[in-house]
């Protein structure tokens, strides 16, 4: 934490502490309220394309990185929301990270979809529109494909050249926590 | 286990450890890699298939979806492709049983590959329509793993063989000095004392070789000193100081022993040679010249005696010499007389103008009946007769009536011996040999007799017919007949300690097929072979050491033993004993004569025993004819004895 402070300043440290407080305080809440809290919290972070912040084409930042730097692109929002909700107790099978096409912008985009039941119509957590809406009301988005978040993170890590075995999958969240704690040192 | 074998084993174990480690790690790596590949393959296909079929799920066009699934599945790389709706109900299921060709079943059992499932969602727009589960077919992976393992194994085998072969070669080079030291130690045990000239480079080995060389030299010196001492003792007691021939004392002992032992000698010719007026020669030319003349005479006599297989040559005193030619009959005696007379005539001393009358020769014939002194008197008479005749002449008192048996002609002898062998007129008499001092039975010496063709009671002793047989070339036949009968005798006896010594004629050893025949016999009677001892007379052995080595080498394979009898009869050096692996020597009877009184003989026997024991050879005294001799032997470290006093030869049934 001191490291974050020294590197990114006091405001970065405060944002991370706020995030941790959000997770800790809202554990027992109903899922729809949790969705709203988390969506609102992260949508406060301003949007920047990856190449401006990270100097890379497609960089998936961890929530700590995202909050520290106070900037994100669509993947970072979805991932941060996904892991925060997981941490707050939302079951994995209800959350899907979905590749979509933003029709108005004609741009590749990513959102987090929440399925109350497996075959239900999902609600969409997006950074383009702050409000959580039913999928059918999002005519501006065309869904391409969905993944569960853990698998996607795993695949992405593998792509980065990290060795991730099958057994690691279960503890992925744990890894992320560890990673974030290390970042805090 | 030899050192080199231990080192090679160590090398092999190390190699095996390295191999097992490498093998394990590389197989594990290959397995993990293949499993990850199987997983990613399954996952990729699941994702692609999920993406491909998603548009068709919006229309719920299951037929198209099924065909798409089949198109992927029929590629053959998948074990299971399963499509479920979001409730978990199976919509499409394709399965291929796992059949792996070219890979043995045990391999799959011991190194199973997990083929993890790949999973992907099927979307219908925003809605989750279902899920695809894919498991790759592990057959290809197994084949790859199997190929991998076989290849590693093959490489290991080839390289291990190469490394071990190289190691063996290196070890052989490095350890070769040890082999030589081993050979040296073995040789020392075999009474040879070799020195290794080539010192190995390895320091430790070099120290060992040097120490062994010192040991070998020291042992050789010790034994040589011993032998020199014994030779000196013998020289003082038994040899004439000027000519080195046997002295009177020795000659008389030998003559007494032989005249009294029909087994050893049945007939012989005794020649007395006297130089004329040696005293006068000494006065005239000085003692040095006289000694020179004596030595010339001795040399001439040695040359003549060398052609007589069994002889005793002595310088009695002054100008008197004696030559006993055993197994010589009258005709041969006459030839010998002429040769001796020629030798006398040929003597010239240091003056070429020396008068030609150098001396005379008197010859008497021993027919087995006289005693030594009687025979000497007869020879002396003959000498007087010769002296009354012309210069350098010889005279032979031929007995009027030569005994019937010895009077047979050579042709008659041949047919007699051959018939005796053919019609089994061969009798074996056994004489016991006892250990000294406890008088325990060691073995029996086999003495062969031929039965007279007309009178079955009359037995011919070896001394009578053996010389004839040897000159007729029949000795091998007799020895073979005896050995066959001895083997039968041994086979009948159940006592494993019943051991027999058989006399072999030196002539037999020179007979071409004899040793081969003997080896076959021993091979066929391998169990009895270790109860057999072969005795050869010393005079025969020293003249044919090569055949002796051959004999010893062949029979010792069957644990038969070889021994020498009549040892010490000629004054040959002891040095050859080192090289012969014999079990015992029998001291010639002439050394035992008056042993109770004669301290020289006692010293000699004691020294001889010391030498023999140093070489791991036992000493047995023959001709122990009286209790007095037997008692004297007790103090001389002799290992055993045989003689009339201990037990007479007798047919086996009687003993």
mmCIF file with all atom_site columns, N, CA and C in Angstrom, chain B residues 44-106:
data_model
loop_
_atom_site.group_PDB
_atom_site.id
_atom_site.type_symbol
_atom_site.label_atom_id
_atom_site.label_alt_id
_atom_site.label_comp_id
_atom_site.label_asym_id
_atom_site.label_entity_id
_atom_site.label_seq_id
_atom_site.pdbx_PDB_ins_code
_atom_site.Cartn_x
_atom_site.Cartn_y
_atom_site.Cartn_z
_atom_site.occupancy
_atom_site.B_iso_or_equiv
_atom_site.pdbx_formal_charge
_atom_site.auth_seq_id
_atom_site.auth_comp_id
_atom_site.auth_asym_id
_atom_site.auth_atom_id
_atom_site.pdbx_PDB_model_num
ATOM 1   N N  . UNK B 1 44  ? -9.560  -25.293 -27.268 1.00 0.00 ? 44  UNK B N  1
ATOM 2   C CA . UNK B 1 44  ? -9.627  -24.497 -28.498 1.00 0.00 ? 44  UNK B CA 1
ATOM 3   C C  . UNK B 1 44  ? -10.779 -24.949 -29.378 1.00 0.00 ? 44  UNK B C  1
ATOM 4   N N  . UNK B 1 45  ? -10.884 -26.285 -29.514 1.00 0.00 ? 45  UNK B N  1
ATOM 5   C CA . UNK B 1 45  ? -11.953 -26.804 -30.354 1.00 0.00 ? 45  UNK B CA 1
ATOM 6   C C  . UNK B 1 45  ? -13.314 -26.431 -29.773 1.00 0.00 ? 45  UNK B C  1
ATOM 7   N N  . UNK B 1 46  ? -13.410 -26.556 -28.415 1.00 0.00 ? 46  UNK B N  1
ATOM 8   C CA . UNK B 1 46  ? -14.667 -26.223 -27.763 1.00 0.00 ? 46  UNK B CA 1
ATOM 9   C C  . UNK B 1 46  ? -15.039 -24.764 -28.048 1.00 0.00 ? 46  UNK B C  1
ATOM 10  N N  . UNK B 1 47  ? -14.037 -23.871 -27.901 1.00 0.00 ? 47  UNK B N  1
ATOM 11  C CA . UNK B 1 47  ? -14.297 -22.450 -28.138 1.00 0.00 ? 47  UNK B CA 1
ATOM 12  C C  . UNK B 1 47  ? -14.711 -22.205 -29.586 1.00 0.00 ? 47  UNK B C  1
ATOM 13  N N  . UNK B 1 48  ? -13.945 -22.771 -30.514 1.00 0.00 ? 48  UNK B N  1
ATOM 14  C CA . UNK B 1 48  ? -14.253 -22.558 -31.937 1.00 0.00 ? 48  UNK B CA 1
ATOM 15  C C  . UNK B 1 48  ? -15.621 -23.105 -32.285 1.00 0.00 ? 48  UNK B C  1
ATOM 16  N N  . UNK B 1 49  ? -15.866 -24.342 -31.779 1.00 0.00 ? 49  UNK B N  1
ATOM 17  C CA . UNK B 1 49  ? -17.148 -24.960 -32.100 1.00 0.00 ? 49  UNK B CA 1
ATOM 18  C C  . UNK B 1 49  ? -18.286 -24.149 -31.477 1.00 0.00 ? 49  UNK B C  1
ATOM 19  N N  . UNK B 1 50  ? -18.051 -23.683 -30.233 1.00 0.00 ? 50  UNK B N  1
ATOM 20  C CA . UNK B 1 50  ? -19.051 -22.843 -29.557 1.00 0.00 ? 50  UNK B CA 1
ATOM 21  C C  . UNK B 1 50  ? -19.362 -21.610 -30.375 1.00 0.00 ? 50  UNK B C  1
ATOM 22  N N  . UNK B 1 51  ? -18.293 -20.974 -30.860 1.00 0.00 ? 51  UNK B N  1
ATOM 23  C CA . UNK B 1 51  ? -18.476 -19.778 -31.693 1.00 0.00 ? 51  UNK B CA 1
ATOM 24  C C  . UNK B 1 51  ? -19.242 -20.101 -32.964 1.00 0.00 ? 51  UNK B C  1
ATOM 25  N N  . UNK B 1 52  ? -18.881 -21.257 -33.581 1.00 0.00 ? 52  UNK B N  1
ATOM 26  C CA . UNK B 1 52  ? -19.473 -21.605 -34.879 1.00 0.00 ? 52  UNK B CA 1
ATOM 27  C C  . UNK B 1 52  ? -20.953 -21.949 -34.760 1.00 0.00 ? 52  UNK B C  1
ATOM 28  N N  . UNK B 1 53  ? -21.289 -22.677 -33.691 1.00 0.00 ? 53  UNK B N  1
ATOM 29  C CA . UNK B 1 53  ? -22.684 -23.133 -33.632 1.00 0.00 ? 53  UNK B CA 1
ATOM 30  C C  . UNK B 1 53  ? -23.601 -22.084 -33.000 1.00 0.00 ? 53  UNK B C  1
ATOM 31  N N  . UNK B 1 54  ? -23.020 -21.106 -32.278 1.00 0.00 ? 54  UNK B N  1
ATOM 32  C CA . UNK B 1 54  ? -23.871 -20.116 -31.593 1.00 0.00 ? 54  UNK B CA 1
ATOM 33  C C  . UNK B 1 54  ? -24.912 -19.470 -32.498 1.00 0.00 ? 54  UNK B C  1
ATOM 34  N N  . UNK B 1 55  ? -24.572 -18.986 -33.716 1.00 0.00 ? 55  UNK B N  1
ATOM 35  C CA . UNK B 1 55  ? -25.587 -18.354 -34.575 1.00 0.00 ? 55  UNK B CA 1
ATOM 36  C C  . UNK B 1 55  ? -26.762 -19.277 -34.871 1.00 0.00 ? 55  UNK B C  1
ATOM 37  N N  . UNK B 1 56  ? -26.471 -20.612 -34.995 1.00 0.00 ? 56  UNK B N  1
ATOM 38  C CA . UNK B 1 56  ? -27.537 -21.547 -35.359 1.00 0.00 ? 56  UNK B CA 1
ATOM 39  C C  . UNK B 1 56  ? -28.433 -21.868 -34.183 1.00 0.00 ? 56  UNK B C  1
ATOM 40  N N  . UNK B 1 57  ? -27.971 -21.549 -32.955 1.00 0.00 ? 57  UNK B N  1
ATOM 41  C CA . UNK B 1 57  ? -28.781 -21.833 -31.789 1.00 0.00 ? 57  UNK B CA 1
ATOM 42  C C  . UNK B 1 57  ? -29.890 -20.792 -31.625 1.00 0.00 ? 57  UNK B C  1
ATOM 43  N N  . UNK B 1 58  ? -29.682 -19.614 -32.254 1.00 0.00 ? 58  UNK B N  1
ATOM 44  C CA . UNK B 1 58  ? -30.732 -18.614 -32.202 1.00 0.00 ? 58  UNK B CA 1
ATOM 45  C C  . UNK B 1 58  ? -31.987 -19.181 -32.868 1.00 0.00 ? 58  UNK B C  1
ATOM 46  N N  . UNK B 1 59  ? -31.806 -19.888 -34.020 1.00 0.00 ? 59  UNK B N  1
ATOM 47  C CA . UNK B 1 59  ? -32.947 -20.492 -34.739 1.00 0.00 ? 59  UNK B CA 1
ATOM 48  C C  . UNK B 1 59  ? -33.268 -21.878 -34.196 1.00 0.00 ? 59  UNK B C  1
ATOM 49  N N  . UNK B 1 60  ? -32.500 -22.333 -33.236 1.00 0.00 ? 60  UNK B N  1
ATOM 50  C CA . UNK B 1 60  ? -32.610 -23.707 -32.716 1.00 0.00 ? 60  UNK B CA 1
ATOM 51  C C  . UNK B 1 60  ? -32.528 -24.729 -33.835 1.00 0.00 ? 60  UNK B C  1
ATOM 52  N N  . UNK B 1 61  ? -31.582 -24.483 -34.748 1.00 0.00 ? 61  UNK B N  1
ATOM 53  C CA . UNK B 1 61  ? -31.379 -25.395 -35.890 1.00 0.00 ? 61  UNK B CA 1
ATOM 54  C C  . UNK B 1 61  ? -30.429 -26.511 -35.473 1.00 0.00 ? 61  UNK B C  1
ATOM 55  N N  . UNK B 1 62  ? -30.974 -27.494 -34.722 1.00 0.00 ? 62  UNK B N  1
ATOM 56  C CA . UNK B 1 62  ? -30.132 -28.548 -34.152 1.00 0.00 ? 62  UNK B CA 1
ATOM 57  C C  . UNK B 1 62  ? -29.492 -29.446 -35.198 1.00 0.00 ? 62  UNK B C  1
ATOM 58  N N  . UNK B 1 63  ? -30.159 -29.572 -36.374 1.00 0.00 ? 63  UNK B N  1
ATOM 59  C CA . UNK B 1 63  ? -29.627 -30.445 -37.424 1.00 0.00 ? 63  UNK B CA 1
ATOM 60  C C  . UNK B 1 63  ? -28.297 -29.896 -37.931 1.00 0.00 ? 63  UNK B C  1
ATOM 61  N N  . UNK B 1 64  ? -28.299 -28.585 -38.246 1.00 0.00 ? 64  UNK B N  1
ATOM 62  C CA . UNK B 1 64  ? -27.057 -27.958 -38.694 1.00 0.00 ? 64  UNK B CA 1
ATOM 63  C C  . UNK B 1 64  ? -25.988 -28.086 -37.622 1.00 0.00 ? 64  UNK B C  1
ATOM 64  N N  . UNK B 1 65  ? -26.414 -27.805 -36.355 1.00 0.00 ? 65  UNK B N  1
ATOM 65  C CA . UNK B 1 65  ? -25.446 -27.903 -35.246 1.00 0.00 ? 65  UNK B CA 1
ATOM 66  C C  . UNK B 1 65  ? -24.853 -29.307 -35.184 1.00 0.00 ? 65  UNK B C  1
ATOM 67  N N  . UNK B 1 66  ? -25.703 -30.344 -35.304 1.00 0.00 ? 66  UNK B N  1
ATOM 68  C CA . UNK B 1 66  ? -25.229 -31.729 -35.234 1.00 0.00 ? 66  UNK B CA 1
ATOM 69  C C  . UNK B 1 66  ? -24.232 -32.025 -36.354 1.00 0.00 ? 66  UNK B C  1
ATOM 70  N N  . UNK B 1 67  ? -24.540 -31.515 -37.565 1.00 0.00 ? 67  UNK B N  1
ATOM 71  C CA . UNK B 1 67  ? -23.619 -31.764 -38.691 1.00 0.00 ? 67  UNK B CA 1
ATOM 72  C C  . UNK B 1 67  ? -22.281 -31.087 -38.452 1.00 0.00 ? 67  UNK B C  1
ATOM 73  N N  . UNK B 1 68  ? -22.344 -29.886 -37.873 1.00 0.00 ? 68  UNK B N  1
ATOM 74  C CA . UNK B 1 68  ? -21.094 -29.173 -37.591 1.00 0.00 ? 68  UNK B CA 1
ATOM 75  C C  . UNK B 1 68  ? -20.258 -29.956 -36.572 1.00 0.00 ? 68  UNK B C  1
ATOM 76  N N  . UNK B 1 69  ? -20.992 -30.462 -35.564 1.00 0.00 ? 69  UNK B N  1
ATOM 77  C CA . UNK B 1 69  ? -20.300 -31.279 -34.544 1.00 0.00 ? 69  UNK B CA 1
ATOM 78  C C  . UNK B 1 69  ? -19.652 -32.495 -35.204 1.00 0.00 ? 69  UNK B C  1
ATOM 79  N N  . UNK B 1 70  ? -20.435 -33.175 -36.094 1.00 0.00 ? 70  UNK B N  1
ATOM 80  C CA . UNK B 1 70  ? -19.907 -34.378 -36.768 1.00 0.00 ? 70  UNK B CA 1
ATOM 81  C C  . UNK B 1 70  ? -18.684 -34.049 -37.607 1.00 0.00 ? 70  UNK B C  1
ATOM 82  N N  . UNK B 1 71  ? -18.764 -32.900 -38.301 1.00 0.00 ? 71  UNK B N  1
ATOM 83  C CA . UNK B 1 71  ? -17.653 -32.519 -39.174 1.00 0.00 ? 71  UNK B CA 1
ATOM 84  C C  . UNK B 1 71  ? -16.354 -32.405 -38.373 1.00 0.00 ? 71  UNK B C  1
ATOM 85  N N  . UNK B 1 72  ? -16.466 -31.867 -37.150 1.00 0.00 ? 72  UNK B N  1
ATOM 86  C CA . UNK B 1 72  ? -15.275 -31.780 -36.301 1.00 0.00 ? 72  UNK B CA 1
ATOM 87  C C  . UNK B 1 72  ? -14.892 -33.155 -35.766 1.00 0.00 ? 72  UNK B C  1
ATOM 88  N N  . UNK B 1 73  ? -15.950 -33.859 -35.270 1.00 0.00 ? 73  UNK B N  1
ATOM 89  C CA . UNK B 1 73  ? -15.708 -35.138 -34.612 1.00 0.00 ? 73  UNK B CA 1
ATOM 90  C C  . UNK B 1 73  ? -15.044 -36.159 -35.540 1.00 0.00 ? 73  UNK B C  1
ATOM 91  N N  . UNK B 1 74  ? -15.506 -36.156 -36.828 1.00 0.00 ? 74  UNK B N  1
ATOM 92  C CA . UNK B 1 74  ? -15.011 -37.167 -37.762 1.00 0.00 ? 74  UNK B CA 1
ATOM 93  C C  . UNK B 1 74  ? -13.557 -36.947 -38.163 1.00 0.00 ? 74  UNK B C  1
ATOM 94  N N  . UNK B 1 75  ? -12.987 -35.847 -37.726 1.00 0.00 ? 75  UNK B N  1
ATOM 95  C CA . UNK B 1 75  ? -11.553 -35.654 -37.962 1.00 0.00 ? 75  UNK B CA 1
ATOM 96  C C  . UNK B 1 75  ? -10.747 -36.722 -37.205 1.00 0.00 ? 75  UNK B C  1
ATOM 97  N N  . UNK B 1 76  ? -11.407 -37.283 -36.145 1.00 0.00 ? 76  UNK B N  1
ATOM 98  C CA . UNK B 1 76  ? -10.774 -38.409 -35.453 1.00 0.00 ? 76  UNK B CA 1
ATOM 99  C C  . UNK B 1 76  ? -9.889  -38.014 -34.303 1.00 0.00 ? 76  UNK B C  1
ATOM 100 N N  . UNK B 1 77  ? -9.804  -36.753 -34.001 1.00 0.00 ? 77  UNK B N  1
ATOM 101 C CA . UNK B 1 77  ? -8.895  -36.341 -32.935 1.00 0.00 ? 77  UNK B CA 1
ATOM 102 C C  . UNK B 1 77  ? -9.575  -36.262 -31.576 1.00 0.00 ? 77  UNK B C  1
ATOM 103 N N  . UNK B 1 78  ? -10.860 -36.658 -31.549 1.00 0.00 ? 78  UNK B N  1
ATOM 104 C CA . UNK B 1 78  ? -11.620 -36.448 -30.307 1.00 0.00 ? 78  UNK B CA 1
ATOM 105 C C  . UNK B 1 78  ? -12.189 -37.737 -29.809 1.00 0.00 ? 78  UNK B C  1
ATOM 106 N N  . UNK B 1 79  ? -12.167 -37.816 -28.463 1.00 0.00 ? 79  UNK B N  1
ATOM 107 C CA . UNK B 1 79  ? -12.740 -38.986 -27.821 1.00 0.00 ? 79  UNK B CA 1
ATOM 108 C C  . UNK B 1 79  ? -14.228 -38.723 -27.555 1.00 0.00 ? 79  UNK B C  1
ATOM 109 N N  . UNK B 1 80  ? -14.529 -37.533 -27.046 1.00 0.00 ? 80  UNK B N  1
ATOM 110 C CA . UNK B 1 80  ? -15.920 -37.187 -26.750 1.00 0.00 ? 80  UNK B CA 1
ATOM 111 C C  . UNK B 1 80  ? -16.205 -35.764 -27.245 1.00 0.00 ? 80  UNK B C  1
ATOM 112 N N  . UNK B 1 81  ? -17.329 -35.592 -27.940 1.00 0.00 ? 81  UNK B N  1
ATOM 113 C CA . UNK B 1 81  ? -17.868 -34.249 -28.140 1.00 0.00 ? 81  UNK B CA 1
ATOM 114 C C  . UNK B 1 81  ? -19.319 -34.297 -27.684 1.00 0.00 ? 81  UNK B C  1
ATOM 115 N N  . UNK B 1 82  ? -19.601 -33.487 -26.667 1.00 0.00 ? 82  UNK B N  1
ATOM 116 C CA . UNK B 1 82  ? -20.926 -33.546 -26.063 1.00 0.00 ? 82  UNK B CA 1
ATOM 117 C C  . UNK B 1 82  ? -21.515 -32.133 -26.066 1.00 0.00 ? 82  UNK B C  1
ATOM 118 N N  . UNK B 1 83  ? -22.778 -32.056 -26.441 1.00 0.00 ? 83  UNK B N  1
ATOM 119 C CA . UNK B 1 83  ? -23.450 -30.754 -26.457 1.00 0.00 ? 83  UNK B CA 1
ATOM 120 C C  . UNK B 1 83  ? -24.651 -30.843 -25.528 1.00 0.00 ? 83  UNK B C  1
ATOM 121 N N  . UNK B 1 84  ? -24.648 -29.995 -24.465 1.00 0.00 ? 84  UNK B N  1
ATOM 122 C CA . UNK B 1 84  ? -25.751 -29.994 -23.505 1.00 0.00 ? 84  UNK B CA 1
ATOM 123 C C  . UNK B 1 84  ? -26.477 -28.665 -23.606 1.00 0.00 ? 84  UNK B C  1
ATOM 124 N N  . UNK B 1 85  ? -27.806 -28.700 -23.256 1.00 0.00 ? 85  UNK B N  1
ATOM 125 C CA . UNK B 1 85  ? -28.454 -27.388 -23.120 1.00 0.00 ? 85  UNK B CA 1
ATOM 126 C C  . UNK B 1 85  ? -28.112 -26.848 -21.751 1.00 0.00 ? 85  UNK B C  1
ATOM 127 N N  . UNK B 1 86  ? -28.595 -25.642 -21.454 1.00 0.00 ? 86  UNK B N  1
ATOM 128 C CA . UNK B 1 86  ? -28.112 -24.965 -20.267 1.00 0.00 ? 86  UNK B CA 1
ATOM 129 C C  . UNK B 1 86  ? -28.599 -25.651 -18.984 1.00 0.00 ? 86  UNK B C  1
ATOM 130 N N  . UNK B 1 87  ? -29.630 -26.527 -19.127 1.00 0.00 ? 87  UNK B N  1
ATOM 131 C CA . UNK B 1 87  ? -30.118 -27.284 -17.970 1.00 0.00 ? 87  UNK B CA 1
ATOM 132 C C  . UNK B 1 87  ? -29.279 -28.548 -17.734 1.00 0.00 ? 87  UNK B C  1
ATOM 133 N N  . UNK B 1 88  ? -28.372 -28.789 -18.634 1.00 0.00 ? 88  UNK B N  1
ATOM 134 C CA . UNK B 1 88  ? -27.517 -29.977 -18.455 1.00 0.00 ? 88  UNK B CA 1
ATOM 135 C C  . UNK B 1 88  ? -28.040 -31.189 -19.198 1.00 0.00 ? 88  UNK B C  1
ATOM 136 N N  . UNK B 1 89  ? -29.077 -31.021 -20.022 1.00 0.00 ? 89  UNK B N  1
ATOM 137 C CA . UNK B 1 89  ? -29.607 -32.168 -20.769 1.00 0.00 ? 89  UNK B CA 1
ATOM 138 C C  . UNK B 1 89  ? -28.794 -32.370 -22.056 1.00 0.00 ? 89  UNK B C  1
ATOM 139 N N  . UNK B 1 90  ? -28.421 -33.624 -22.341 1.00 0.00 ? 90  UNK B N  1
ATOM 140 C CA . UNK B 1 90  ? -27.550 -33.879 -23.478 1.00 0.00 ? 90  UNK B CA 1
ATOM 141 C C  . UNK B 1 90  ? -28.332 -33.768 -24.777 1.00 0.00 ? 90  UNK B C  1
ATOM 142 N N  . UNK B 1 91  ? -27.861 -32.907 -25.684 1.00 0.00 ? 91  UNK B N  1
ATOM 143 C CA . UNK B 1 91  ? -28.527 -32.755 -26.975 1.00 0.00 ? 91  UNK B CA 1
ATOM 144 C C  . UNK B 1 91  ? -27.819 -33.602 -28.036 1.00 0.00 ? 91  UNK B C  1
ATOM 145 N N  . UNK B 1 92  ? -26.523 -33.518 -28.076 1.00 0.00 ? 92  UNK B N  1
ATOM 146 C CA . UNK B 1 92  ? -25.731 -34.299 -29.044 1.00 0.00 ? 92  UNK B CA 1
ATOM 147 C C  . UNK B 1 92  ? -24.581 -34.941 -28.282 1.00 0.00 ? 92  UNK B C  1
ATOM 148 N N  . UNK B 1 93  ? -24.331 -36.212 -28.568 1.00 0.00 ? 93  UNK B N  1
ATOM 149 C CA . UNK B 1 93  ? -23.196 -36.868 -27.913 1.00 0.00 ? 93  UNK B CA 1
ATOM 150 C C  . UNK B 1 93  ? -22.464 -37.756 -28.917 1.00 0.00 ? 93  UNK B C  1
ATOM 151 N N  . UNK B 1 94  ? -21.217 -37.485 -29.118 1.00 0.00 ? 94  UNK B N  1
ATOM 152 C CA . UNK B 1 94  ? -20.394 -38.323 -30.014 1.00 0.00 ? 94  UNK B CA 1
ATOM 153 C C  . UNK B 1 94  ? -19.241 -38.881 -29.198 1.00 0.00 ? 94  UNK B C  1
ATOM 154 N N  . UNK B 1 95  ? -19.066 -40.209 -29.278 1.00 0.00 ? 95  UNK B N  1
ATOM 155 C CA . UNK B 1 95  ? -17.949 -40.798 -28.515 1.00 0.00 ? 95  UNK B CA 1
ATOM 156 C C  . UNK B 1 95  ? -17.176 -41.786 -29.364 1.00 0.00 ? 95  UNK B C  1
ATOM 157 N N  . UNK B 1 96  ? -15.904 -41.779 -29.201 1.00 0.00 ? 96  UNK B N  1
ATOM 158 C CA . UNK B 1 96  ? -15.022 -42.724 -29.911 1.00 0.00 ? 96  UNK B CA 1
ATOM 159 C C  . UNK B 1 96  ? -14.272 -43.491 -28.833 1.00 0.00 ? 96  UNK B C  1
ATOM 160 N N  . UNK B 1 97  ? -14.326 -44.849 -28.923 1.00 0.00 ? 97  UNK B N  1
ATOM 161 C CA . UNK B 1 97  ? -13.627 -45.601 -27.872 1.00 0.00 ? 97  UNK B CA 1
ATOM 162 C C  . UNK B 1 97  ? -12.112 -45.449 -28.054 1.00 0.00 ? 97  UNK B C  1
ATOM 163 N N  . UNK B 1 98  ? -11.446 -45.479 -26.929 1.00 0.00 ? 98  UNK B N  1
ATOM 164 C CA . UNK B 1 98  ? -9.986  -45.284 -26.982 1.00 0.00 ? 98  UNK B CA 1
ATOM 165 C C  . UNK B 1 98  ? -9.315  -46.584 -27.409 1.00 0.00 ? 98  UNK B C  1
ATOM 166 N N  . UNK B 1 99  ? -8.825  -46.602 -28.641 1.00 0.00 ? 99  UNK B N  1
ATOM 167 C CA . UNK B 1 99  ? -8.039  -47.747 -29.089 1.00 0.00 ? 99  UNK B CA 1
ATOM 168 C C  . UNK B 1 99  ? -6.709  -47.212 -29.578 1.00 0.00 ? 99  UNK B C  1
ATOM 169 N N  . UNK B 1 100 ? -5.662  -47.693 -28.934 1.00 0.00 ? 100 UNK B N  1
ATOM 170 C CA . UNK B 1 100 ? -4.346  -47.168 -29.292 1.00 0.00 ? 100 UNK B CA 1
ATOM 171 C C  . UNK B 1 100 ? -3.539  -48.280 -29.931 1.00 0.00 ? 100 UNK B C  1
ATOM 172 N N  . UNK B 1 101 ? -3.287  -48.109 -31.196 1.00 0.00 ? 101 UNK B N  1
ATOM 173 C CA . UNK B 1 101 ? -2.480  -49.121 -31.884 1.00 0.00 ? 101 UNK B CA 1
ATOM 174 C C  . UNK B 1 101 ? -1.004  -48.822 -31.690 1.00 0.00 ? 101 UNK B C  1
ATOM 175 N N  . UNK B 1 102 ? -0.169  -49.812 -31.862 1.00 0.00 ? 102 UNK B N  1
ATOM 176 C CA . UNK B 1 102 ? 1.296   -49.669 -31.835 1.00 0.00 ? 102 UNK B CA 1
ATOM 177 C C  . UNK B 1 102 ? 1.855   -49.319 -30.448 1.00 0.00 ? 102 UNK B C  1
ATOM 178 N N  . UNK B 1 103 ? 0.985   -49.251 -29.445 1.00 0.00 ? 103 UNK B N  1
ATOM 179 C CA . UNK B 1 103 ? 1.499   -48.967 -28.100 1.00 0.00 ? 103 UNK B CA 1
ATOM 180 C C  . UNK B 1 103 ? 1.045   -50.106 -27.182 1.00 0.00 ? 103 UNK B C  1
ATOM 181 N N  . UNK B 1 104 ? 1.985   -50.760 -26.468 1.00 0.00 ? 104 UNK B N  1
ATOM 182 C CA . UNK B 1 104 ? 1.584   -51.896 -25.624 1.00 0.00 ? 104 UNK B CA 1
ATOM 183 C C  . UNK B 1 104 ? 0.673   -51.474 -24.474 1.00 0.00 ? 104 UNK B C  1
ATOM 184 N N  . UNK B 1 105 ? -0.224  -52.401 -24.104 1.00 0.00 ? 105 UNK B N  1
ATOM 185 C CA . UNK B 1 105 ? -1.238  -52.090 -23.096 1.00 0.00 ? 105 UNK B CA 1
ATOM 186 C C  . UNK B 1 105 ? -0.600  -51.751 -21.743 1.00 0.00 ? 105 UNK B C  1
ATOM 187 N N  . UNK B 1 106 ? 0.474   -52.476 -21.415 1.00 0.00 ? 106 UNK B N  1
ATOM 188 C CA . UNK B 1 106 ? 1.090   -52.217 -20.090 1.00 0.00 ? 106 UNK B CA 1
ATOM 189 C C  . UNK B 1 106 ? 1.624   -50.799 -19.986 1.00 0.00 ? 106 UNK B C  1
#
